[in-house]
Short mmCIF file of C-alpha atoms in Angstrom, two decimals:
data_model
loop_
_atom_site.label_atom_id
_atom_site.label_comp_id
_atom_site.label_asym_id
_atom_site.label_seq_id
_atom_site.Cartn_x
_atom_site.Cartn_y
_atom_site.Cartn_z
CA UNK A 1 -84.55 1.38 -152.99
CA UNK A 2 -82.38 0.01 -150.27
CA UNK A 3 -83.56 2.18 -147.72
CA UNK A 4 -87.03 1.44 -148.49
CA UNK A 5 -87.04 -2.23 -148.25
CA UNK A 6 -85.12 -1.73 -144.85
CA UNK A 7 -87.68 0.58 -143.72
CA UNK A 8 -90.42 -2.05 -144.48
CA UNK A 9 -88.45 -4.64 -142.45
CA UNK A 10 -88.56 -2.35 -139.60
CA UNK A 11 -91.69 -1.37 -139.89
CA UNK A 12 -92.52 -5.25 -140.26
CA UNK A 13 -90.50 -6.03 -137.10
CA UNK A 14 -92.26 -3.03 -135.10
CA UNK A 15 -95.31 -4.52 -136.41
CA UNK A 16 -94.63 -7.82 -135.02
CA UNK A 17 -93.54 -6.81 -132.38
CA UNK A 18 -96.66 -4.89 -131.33
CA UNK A 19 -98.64 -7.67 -131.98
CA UNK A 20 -96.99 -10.27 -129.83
CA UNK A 21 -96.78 -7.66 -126.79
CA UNK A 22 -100.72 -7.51 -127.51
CA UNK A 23 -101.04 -10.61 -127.14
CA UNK A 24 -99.03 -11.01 -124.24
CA UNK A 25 -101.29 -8.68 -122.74
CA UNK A 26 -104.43 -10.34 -123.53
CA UNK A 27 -102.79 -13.52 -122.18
CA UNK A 28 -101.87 -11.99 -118.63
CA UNK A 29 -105.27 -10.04 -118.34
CA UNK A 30 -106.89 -13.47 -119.27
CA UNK A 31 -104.62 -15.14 -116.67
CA UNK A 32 -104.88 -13.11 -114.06
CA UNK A 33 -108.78 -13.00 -114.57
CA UNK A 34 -108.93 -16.82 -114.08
CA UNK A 35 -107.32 -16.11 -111.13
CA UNK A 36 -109.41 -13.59 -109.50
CA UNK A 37 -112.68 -15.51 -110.59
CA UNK A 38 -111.19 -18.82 -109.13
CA UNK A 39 -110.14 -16.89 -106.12
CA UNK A 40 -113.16 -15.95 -105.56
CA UNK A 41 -115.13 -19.57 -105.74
CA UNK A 42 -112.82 -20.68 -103.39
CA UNK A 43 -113.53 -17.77 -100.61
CA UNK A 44 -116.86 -18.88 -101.50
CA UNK A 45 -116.77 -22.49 -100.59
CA UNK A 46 -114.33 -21.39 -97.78
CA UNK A 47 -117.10 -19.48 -96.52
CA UNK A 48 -120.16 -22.21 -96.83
CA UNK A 49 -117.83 -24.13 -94.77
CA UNK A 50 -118.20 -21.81 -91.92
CA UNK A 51 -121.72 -21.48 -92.29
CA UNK A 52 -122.01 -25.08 -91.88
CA UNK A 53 -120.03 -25.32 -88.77
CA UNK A 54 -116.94 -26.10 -90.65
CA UNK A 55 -113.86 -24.39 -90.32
CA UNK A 56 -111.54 -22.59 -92.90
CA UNK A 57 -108.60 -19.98 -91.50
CA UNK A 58 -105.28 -18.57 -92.33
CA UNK A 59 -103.19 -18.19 -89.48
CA UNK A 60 -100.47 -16.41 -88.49
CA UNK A 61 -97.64 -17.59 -85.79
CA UNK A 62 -94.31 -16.65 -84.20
CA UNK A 63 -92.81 -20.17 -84.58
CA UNK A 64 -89.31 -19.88 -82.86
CA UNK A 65 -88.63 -16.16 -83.51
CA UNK A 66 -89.86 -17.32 -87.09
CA UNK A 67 -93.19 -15.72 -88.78
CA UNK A 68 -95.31 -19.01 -90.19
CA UNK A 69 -98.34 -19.55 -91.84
CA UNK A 70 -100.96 -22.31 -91.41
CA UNK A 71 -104.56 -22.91 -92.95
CA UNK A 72 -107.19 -24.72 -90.72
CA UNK A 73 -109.70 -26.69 -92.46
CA UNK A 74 -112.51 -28.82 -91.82
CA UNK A 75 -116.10 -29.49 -92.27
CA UNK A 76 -117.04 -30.12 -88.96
CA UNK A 77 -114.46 -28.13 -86.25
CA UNK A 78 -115.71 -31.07 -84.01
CA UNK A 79 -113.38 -33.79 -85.64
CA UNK A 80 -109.58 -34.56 -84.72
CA UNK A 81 -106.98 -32.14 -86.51
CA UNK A 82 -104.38 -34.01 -88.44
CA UNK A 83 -101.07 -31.88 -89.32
CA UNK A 84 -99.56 -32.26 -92.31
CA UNK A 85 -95.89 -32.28 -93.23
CA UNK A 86 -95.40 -31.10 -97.08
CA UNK A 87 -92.19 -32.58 -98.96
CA UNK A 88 -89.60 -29.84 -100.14
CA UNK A 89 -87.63 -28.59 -98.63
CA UNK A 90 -88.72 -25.67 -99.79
CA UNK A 91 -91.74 -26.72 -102.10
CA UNK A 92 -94.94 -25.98 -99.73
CA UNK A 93 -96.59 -28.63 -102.55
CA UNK A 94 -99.09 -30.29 -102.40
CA UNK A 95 -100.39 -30.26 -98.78
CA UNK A 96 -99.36 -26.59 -97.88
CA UNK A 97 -101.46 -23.34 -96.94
CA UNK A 98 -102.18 -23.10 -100.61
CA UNK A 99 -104.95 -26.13 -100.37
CA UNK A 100 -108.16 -24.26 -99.46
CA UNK A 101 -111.02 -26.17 -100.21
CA UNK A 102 -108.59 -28.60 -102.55
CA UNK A 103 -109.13 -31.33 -100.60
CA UNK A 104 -112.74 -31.86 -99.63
CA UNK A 105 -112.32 -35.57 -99.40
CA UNK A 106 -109.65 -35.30 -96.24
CA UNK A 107 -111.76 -32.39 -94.94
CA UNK A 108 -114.61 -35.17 -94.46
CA UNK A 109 -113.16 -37.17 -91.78
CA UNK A 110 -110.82 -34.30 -89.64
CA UNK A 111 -109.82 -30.34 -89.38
CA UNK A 112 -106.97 -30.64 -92.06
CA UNK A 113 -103.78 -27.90 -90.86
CA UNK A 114 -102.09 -27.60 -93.51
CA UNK A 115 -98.54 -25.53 -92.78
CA UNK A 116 -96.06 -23.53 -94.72
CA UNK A 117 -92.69 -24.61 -93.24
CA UNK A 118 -89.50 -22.71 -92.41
CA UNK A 119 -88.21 -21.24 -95.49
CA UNK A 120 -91.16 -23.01 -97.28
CA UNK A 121 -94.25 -20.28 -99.21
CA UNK A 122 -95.81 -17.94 -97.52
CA UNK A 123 -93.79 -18.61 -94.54
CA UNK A 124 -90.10 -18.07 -96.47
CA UNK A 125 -88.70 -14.66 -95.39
CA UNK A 126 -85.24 -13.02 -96.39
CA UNK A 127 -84.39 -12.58 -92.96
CA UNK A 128 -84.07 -16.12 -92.19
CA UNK A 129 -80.41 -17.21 -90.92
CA UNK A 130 -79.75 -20.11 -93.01
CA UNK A 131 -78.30 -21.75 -89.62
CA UNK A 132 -81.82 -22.32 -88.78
CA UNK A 133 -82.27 -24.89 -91.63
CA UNK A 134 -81.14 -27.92 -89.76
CA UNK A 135 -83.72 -31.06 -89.13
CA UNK A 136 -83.58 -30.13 -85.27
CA UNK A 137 -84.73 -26.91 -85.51
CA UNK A 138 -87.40 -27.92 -87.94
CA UNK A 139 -88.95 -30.69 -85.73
CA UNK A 140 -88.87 -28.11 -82.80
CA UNK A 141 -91.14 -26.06 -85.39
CA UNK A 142 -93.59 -28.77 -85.82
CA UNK A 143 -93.67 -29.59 -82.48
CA UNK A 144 -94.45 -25.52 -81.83
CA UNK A 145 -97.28 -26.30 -83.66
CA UNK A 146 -98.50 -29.73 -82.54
CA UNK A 147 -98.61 -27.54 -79.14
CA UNK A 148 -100.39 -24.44 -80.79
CA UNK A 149 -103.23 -26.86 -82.11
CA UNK A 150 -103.35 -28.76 -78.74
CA UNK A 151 -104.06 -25.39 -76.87
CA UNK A 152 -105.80 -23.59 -78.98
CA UNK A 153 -108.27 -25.61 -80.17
CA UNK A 154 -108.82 -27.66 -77.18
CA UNK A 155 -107.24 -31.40 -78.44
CA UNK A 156 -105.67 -33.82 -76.01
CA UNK A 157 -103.67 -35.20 -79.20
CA UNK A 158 -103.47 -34.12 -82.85
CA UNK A 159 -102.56 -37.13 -85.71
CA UNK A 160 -99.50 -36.47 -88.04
CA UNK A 161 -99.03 -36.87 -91.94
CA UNK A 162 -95.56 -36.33 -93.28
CA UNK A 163 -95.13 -36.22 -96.79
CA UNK A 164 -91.71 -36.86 -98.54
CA UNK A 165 -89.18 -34.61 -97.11
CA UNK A 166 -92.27 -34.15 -93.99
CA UNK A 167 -91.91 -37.89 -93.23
CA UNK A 168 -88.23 -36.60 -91.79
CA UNK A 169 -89.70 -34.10 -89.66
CA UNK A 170 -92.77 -36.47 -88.64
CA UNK A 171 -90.73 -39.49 -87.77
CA UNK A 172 -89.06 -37.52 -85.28
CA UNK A 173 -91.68 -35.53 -83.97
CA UNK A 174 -93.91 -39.08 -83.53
CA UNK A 175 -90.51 -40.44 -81.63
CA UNK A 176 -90.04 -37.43 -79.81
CA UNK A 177 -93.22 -36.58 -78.48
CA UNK A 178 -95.67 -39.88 -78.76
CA UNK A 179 -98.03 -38.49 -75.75
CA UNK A 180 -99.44 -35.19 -78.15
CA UNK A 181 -99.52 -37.84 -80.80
CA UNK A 182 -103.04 -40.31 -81.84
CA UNK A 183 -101.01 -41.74 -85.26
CA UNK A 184 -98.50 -41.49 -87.35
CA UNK A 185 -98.97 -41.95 -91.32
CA UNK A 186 -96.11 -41.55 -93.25
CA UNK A 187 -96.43 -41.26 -97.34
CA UNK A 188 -93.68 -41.71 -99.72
CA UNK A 189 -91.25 -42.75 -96.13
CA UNK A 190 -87.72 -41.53 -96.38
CA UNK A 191 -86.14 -44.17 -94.23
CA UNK A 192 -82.26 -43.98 -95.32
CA UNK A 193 -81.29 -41.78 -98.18
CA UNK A 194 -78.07 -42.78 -98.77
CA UNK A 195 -78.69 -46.54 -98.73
CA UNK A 196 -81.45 -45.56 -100.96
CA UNK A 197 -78.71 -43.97 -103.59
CA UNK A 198 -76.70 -47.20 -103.49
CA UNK A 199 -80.13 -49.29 -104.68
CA UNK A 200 -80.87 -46.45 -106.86
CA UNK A 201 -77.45 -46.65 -108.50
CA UNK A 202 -77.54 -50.50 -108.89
CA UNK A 203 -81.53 -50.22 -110.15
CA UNK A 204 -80.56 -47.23 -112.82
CA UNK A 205 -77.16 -49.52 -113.93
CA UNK A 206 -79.47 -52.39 -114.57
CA UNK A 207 -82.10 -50.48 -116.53
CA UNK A 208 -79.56 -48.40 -118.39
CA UNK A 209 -77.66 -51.73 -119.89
CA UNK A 210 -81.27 -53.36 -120.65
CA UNK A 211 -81.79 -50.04 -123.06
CA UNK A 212 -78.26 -50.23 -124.32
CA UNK A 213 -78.40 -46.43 -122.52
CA UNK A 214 -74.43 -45.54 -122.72
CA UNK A 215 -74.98 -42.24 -121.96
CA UNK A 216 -76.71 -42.90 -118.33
CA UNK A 217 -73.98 -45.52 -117.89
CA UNK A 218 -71.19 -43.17 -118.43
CA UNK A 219 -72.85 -40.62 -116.06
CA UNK A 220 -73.38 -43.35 -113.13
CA UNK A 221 -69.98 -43.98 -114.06
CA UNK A 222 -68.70 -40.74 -113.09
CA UNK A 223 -70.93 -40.22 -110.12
CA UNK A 224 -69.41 -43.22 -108.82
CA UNK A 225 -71.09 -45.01 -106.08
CA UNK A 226 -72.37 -42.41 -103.63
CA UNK A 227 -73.30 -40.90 -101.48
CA UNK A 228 -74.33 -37.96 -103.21
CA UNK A 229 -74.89 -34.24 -101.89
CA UNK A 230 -75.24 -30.84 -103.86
CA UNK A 231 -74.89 -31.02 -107.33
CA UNK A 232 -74.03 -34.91 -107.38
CA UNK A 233 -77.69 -35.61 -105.78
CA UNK A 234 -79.87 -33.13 -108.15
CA UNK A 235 -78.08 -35.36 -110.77
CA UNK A 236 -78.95 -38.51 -109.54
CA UNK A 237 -82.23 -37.51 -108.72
CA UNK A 238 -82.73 -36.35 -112.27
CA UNK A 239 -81.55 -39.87 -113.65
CA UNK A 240 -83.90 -41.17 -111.03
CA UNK A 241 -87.09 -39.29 -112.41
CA UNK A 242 -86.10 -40.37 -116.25
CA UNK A 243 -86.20 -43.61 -115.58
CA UNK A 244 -89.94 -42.78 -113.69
CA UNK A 245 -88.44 -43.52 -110.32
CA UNK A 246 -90.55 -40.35 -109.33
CA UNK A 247 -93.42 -40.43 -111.46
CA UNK A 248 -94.26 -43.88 -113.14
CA UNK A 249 -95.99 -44.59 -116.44
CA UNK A 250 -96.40 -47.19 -118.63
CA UNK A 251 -99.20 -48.07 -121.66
CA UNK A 252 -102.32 -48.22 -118.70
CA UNK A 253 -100.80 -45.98 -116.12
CA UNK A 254 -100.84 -42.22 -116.88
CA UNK A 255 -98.43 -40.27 -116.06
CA UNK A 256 -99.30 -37.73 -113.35
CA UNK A 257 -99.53 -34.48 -114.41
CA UNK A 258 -96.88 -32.33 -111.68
CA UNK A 259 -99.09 -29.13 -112.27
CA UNK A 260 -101.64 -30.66 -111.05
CA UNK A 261 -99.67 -30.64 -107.99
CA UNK A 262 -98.87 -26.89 -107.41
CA UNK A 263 -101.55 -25.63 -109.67
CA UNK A 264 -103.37 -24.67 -106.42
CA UNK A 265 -101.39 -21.99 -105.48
CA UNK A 266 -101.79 -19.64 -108.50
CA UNK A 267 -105.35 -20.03 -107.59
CA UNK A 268 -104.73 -19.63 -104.03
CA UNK A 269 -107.00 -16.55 -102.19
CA UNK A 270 -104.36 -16.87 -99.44
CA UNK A 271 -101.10 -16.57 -101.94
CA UNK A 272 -100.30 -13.05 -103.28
CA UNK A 273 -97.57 -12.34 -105.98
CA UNK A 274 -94.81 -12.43 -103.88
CA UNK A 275 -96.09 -15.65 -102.07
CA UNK A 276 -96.05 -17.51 -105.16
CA UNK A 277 -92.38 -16.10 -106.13
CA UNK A 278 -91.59 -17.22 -102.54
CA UNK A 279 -92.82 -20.92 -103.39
CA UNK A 280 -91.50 -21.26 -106.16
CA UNK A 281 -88.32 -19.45 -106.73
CA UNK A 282 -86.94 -18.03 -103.26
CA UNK A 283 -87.88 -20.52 -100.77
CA UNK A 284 -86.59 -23.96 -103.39
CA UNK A 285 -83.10 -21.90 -103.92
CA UNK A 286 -82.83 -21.15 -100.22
CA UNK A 287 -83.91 -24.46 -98.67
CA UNK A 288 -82.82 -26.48 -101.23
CA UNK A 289 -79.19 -24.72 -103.19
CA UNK A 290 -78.59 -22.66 -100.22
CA UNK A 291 -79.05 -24.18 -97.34
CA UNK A 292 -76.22 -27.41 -98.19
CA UNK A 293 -76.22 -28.38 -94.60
CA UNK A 294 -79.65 -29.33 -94.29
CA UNK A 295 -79.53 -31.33 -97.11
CA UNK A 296 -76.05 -33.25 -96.19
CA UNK A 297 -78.60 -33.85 -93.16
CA UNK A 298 -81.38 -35.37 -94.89
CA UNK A 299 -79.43 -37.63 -97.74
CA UNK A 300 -77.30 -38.72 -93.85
CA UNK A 301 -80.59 -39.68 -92.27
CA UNK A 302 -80.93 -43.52 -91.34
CA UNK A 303 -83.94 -43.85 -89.48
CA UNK A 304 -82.84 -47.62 -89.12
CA UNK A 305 -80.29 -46.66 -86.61
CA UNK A 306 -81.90 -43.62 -85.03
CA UNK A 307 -85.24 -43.97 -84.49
CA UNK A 308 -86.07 -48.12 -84.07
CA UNK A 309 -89.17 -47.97 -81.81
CA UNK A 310 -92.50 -45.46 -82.62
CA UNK A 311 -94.75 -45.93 -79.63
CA UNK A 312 -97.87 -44.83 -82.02
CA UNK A 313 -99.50 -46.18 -84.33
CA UNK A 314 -97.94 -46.12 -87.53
CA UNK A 315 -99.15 -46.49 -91.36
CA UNK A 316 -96.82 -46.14 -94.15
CA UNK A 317 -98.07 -45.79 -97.91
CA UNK A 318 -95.68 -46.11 -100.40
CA UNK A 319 -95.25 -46.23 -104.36
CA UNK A 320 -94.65 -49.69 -105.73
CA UNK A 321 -92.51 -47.99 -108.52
CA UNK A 322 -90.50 -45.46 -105.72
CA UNK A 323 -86.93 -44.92 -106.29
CA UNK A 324 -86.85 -41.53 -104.47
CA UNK A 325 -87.48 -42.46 -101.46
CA UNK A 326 -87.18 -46.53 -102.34
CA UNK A 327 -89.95 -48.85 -101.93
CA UNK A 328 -88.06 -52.01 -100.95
CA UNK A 329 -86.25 -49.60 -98.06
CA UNK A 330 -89.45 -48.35 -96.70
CA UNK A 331 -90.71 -52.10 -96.17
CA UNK A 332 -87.96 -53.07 -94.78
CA UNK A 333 -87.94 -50.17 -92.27
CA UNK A 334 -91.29 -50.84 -90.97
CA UNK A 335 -90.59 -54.80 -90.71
CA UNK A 336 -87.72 -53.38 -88.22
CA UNK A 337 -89.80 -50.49 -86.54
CA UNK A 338 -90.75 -51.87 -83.14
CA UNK A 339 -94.64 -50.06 -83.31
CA UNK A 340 -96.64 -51.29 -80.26
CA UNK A 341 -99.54 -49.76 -80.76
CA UNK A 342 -100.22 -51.13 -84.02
CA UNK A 343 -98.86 -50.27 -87.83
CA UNK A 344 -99.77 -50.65 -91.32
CA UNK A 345 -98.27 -51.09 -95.06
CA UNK A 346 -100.41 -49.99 -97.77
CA UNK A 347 -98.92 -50.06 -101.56
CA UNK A 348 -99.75 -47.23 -104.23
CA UNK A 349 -99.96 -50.17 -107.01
CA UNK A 350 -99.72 -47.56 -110.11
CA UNK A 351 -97.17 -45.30 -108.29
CA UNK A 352 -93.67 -43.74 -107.68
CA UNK A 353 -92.91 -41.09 -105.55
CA UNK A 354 -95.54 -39.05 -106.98
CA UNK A 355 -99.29 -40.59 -106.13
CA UNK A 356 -100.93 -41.32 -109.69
CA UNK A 357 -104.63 -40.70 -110.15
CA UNK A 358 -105.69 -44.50 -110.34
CA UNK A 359 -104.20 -44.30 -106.24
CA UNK A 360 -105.85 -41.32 -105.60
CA UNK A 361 -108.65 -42.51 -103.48
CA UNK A 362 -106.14 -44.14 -101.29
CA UNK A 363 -104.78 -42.05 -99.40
CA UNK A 364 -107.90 -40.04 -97.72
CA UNK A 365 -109.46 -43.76 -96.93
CA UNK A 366 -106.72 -44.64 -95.31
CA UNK A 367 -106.85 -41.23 -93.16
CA UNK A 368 -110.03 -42.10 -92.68
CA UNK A 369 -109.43 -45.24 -91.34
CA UNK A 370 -106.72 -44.23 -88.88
CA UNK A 371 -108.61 -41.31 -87.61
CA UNK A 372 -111.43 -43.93 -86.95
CA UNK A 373 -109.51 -46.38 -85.20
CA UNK A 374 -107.42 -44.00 -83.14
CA UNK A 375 -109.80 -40.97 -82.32
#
């Protein structure tokens, strides 16, 4: 009797388990057929680009003994290229090669290059010494680049959009090399991380006593009062984000949806299986765990002492809710920043770090408007 009702049980745990590896089959096939079938829409709208006298290419460079990856895109091949910078490190998101045909509305008013940095996506190797991942190295990158689009496709001068972590690199490519440069726009503006820690900390204190939040209090407490690196940072940076110093909401502001973000490169016709391991496992825990160095440089950036006078236009647009890279900072850098040439201050109203839908519009008007005025 004994042996029978175990022998049920396994047979009822064999069952069960058959059934759930079914349907973990069904899901994959199902997954990976969304895949293929968006895949293939997109290398179809890739293509009616071309027809049209657009543009739409992967490309493949030796940047500094380094193998990278960019995508080309525009609807007419005729219009200025603007480079953009992704955040990260590490996280090729959103503005890396994985856009094809995700942003039509940029695509409208220049050739969009949209680049996989060092260590970043399709462009993160194994081989790569980790003594590479310094800021330096990574503007001399960009700069490879700015140089590769000048020749190659025949521009006097591209414009550049930094992103996040890309605002470091394209605040000091602008500074460094104004003459291949027609504008600057920088978009969620690091300006001086560690300063930005110290109003984070005092911002987080104040919210955490409002909600009688003991717990966050205790933490701040034993962070102390920066600055932060390594394991100290990611912790701040996760107090940061649960107060929605990253990604705001409140009861008429949704908030945004991060897949939304990345979702483009499981759809991606120029990711394969390992690319999308490399963007989102190997290249974050190399350029963000591993490489310590770089990071020590980034949260030690003050682009208040270093880099005072831009002689391009600049345009800045920043979150009103930004902690991450803090609102309040990012004004005051640009009050400072002597910009002959003309600059600009636009406010996400309904944002943090992350740009919220009701902002989305924003940000390809005002590309449009600085390609218009500068080009």
């Amino acid at each position: 009797m004994k042996k029978n009702k175990q022998r049920k049980r396994f047979n009822l745990l064999i069952t069960i388990c058959i059934f759930a590896f079914l349907i973990l089959m069904f899901l994959t096939i199902l997954l990976f057929s969304y895949r293929f079938i968006a895949q293939q829409h997109i290398q179809q709208k890739s293509n009616a680009l071309i027809d049209n006298g657009g543009i739409s290419e992967l490309k493949e460079l030796n940047v500094n003994g380094d193998k990278q990856f960019l995508l080309i895109e525009g609807k007419n091949k005729n219009k200025p290229f603007c480079l953009f910078l992704h955040g990260g490190p590490g996280s090729p998101f959103p503005y890396g090669v994985s856009a094809r045909t995700l942003y039509p509305e940029i695509t409208d008013h220049c050739v969009a290059v949209y680049y996989d940095q060092r260590g970043s996506g399709k462009s993160f190797n194994k081989d790569l010494s980790i003594s590479t991942m310094n800021l330096s190295q990574f503007t001399d990158d960009a700069n490879v680049i700015v140089d590769y689009i000048r020749e190659t496709y025949h521009q006097e001068k591209i414009f550049v959009i930094g992103q996040s972590f890309g605002t470091v690199i394209g605040t000091q490519l602008v500074a460094n090399y104004p003459k291949k440069i027609y504008a600057y726009m920088g978009i969620a503006q690091l300006t001086n991380s560690s300063k930005g820690q110290e109003l984070g900390y005092n911002w987080l204190q104040g919210e955490a006593i409002a909600n009688d939040d003991k717990k966050t209090l205790q933490v701040l407490e034993s962070l102390g009062k920066g600055p932060y690196f390594a394991d100290e940072e990611d912790q701040f940076s996760d107090l940061i984000n649960q107060y929605k110093g990253m990604n705001y909401y409140d009861d008429t502001i949704k908030k945004v949806n991060v897949i939304d973000l990345i979702k483009g490169a499981f759809t991606s016709p120029d990711y394969s299986l390992q690319d999308l391991y490399k963007a989102f496992i190997s290249g974050p825990q190399f350029s963000l765990i591993k490489s310590t160095e770089l990071k020590k440089e980034i949260i030690e950036t003050n682009f208040f002492e270093s880099i005072k006078r831009i002689d391009v236009p600049v345009y800045f647009i920043q979150g009103k809710y930004d902690k991450q890279t803090n609102y309040e900072l990012a004004q005051q850098y640009y009050e400072l920043v002597d910009a002959p040439n003309g600059k600009q201050f636009i406010t996400l109203e309904h944002s943090a770090h992350y740009p919220n839908a009701l902002d989305a519009a924003i940000i390809p008007n005002a590309i449009k408007t600085m390609v218009e005025a500068h080009y």
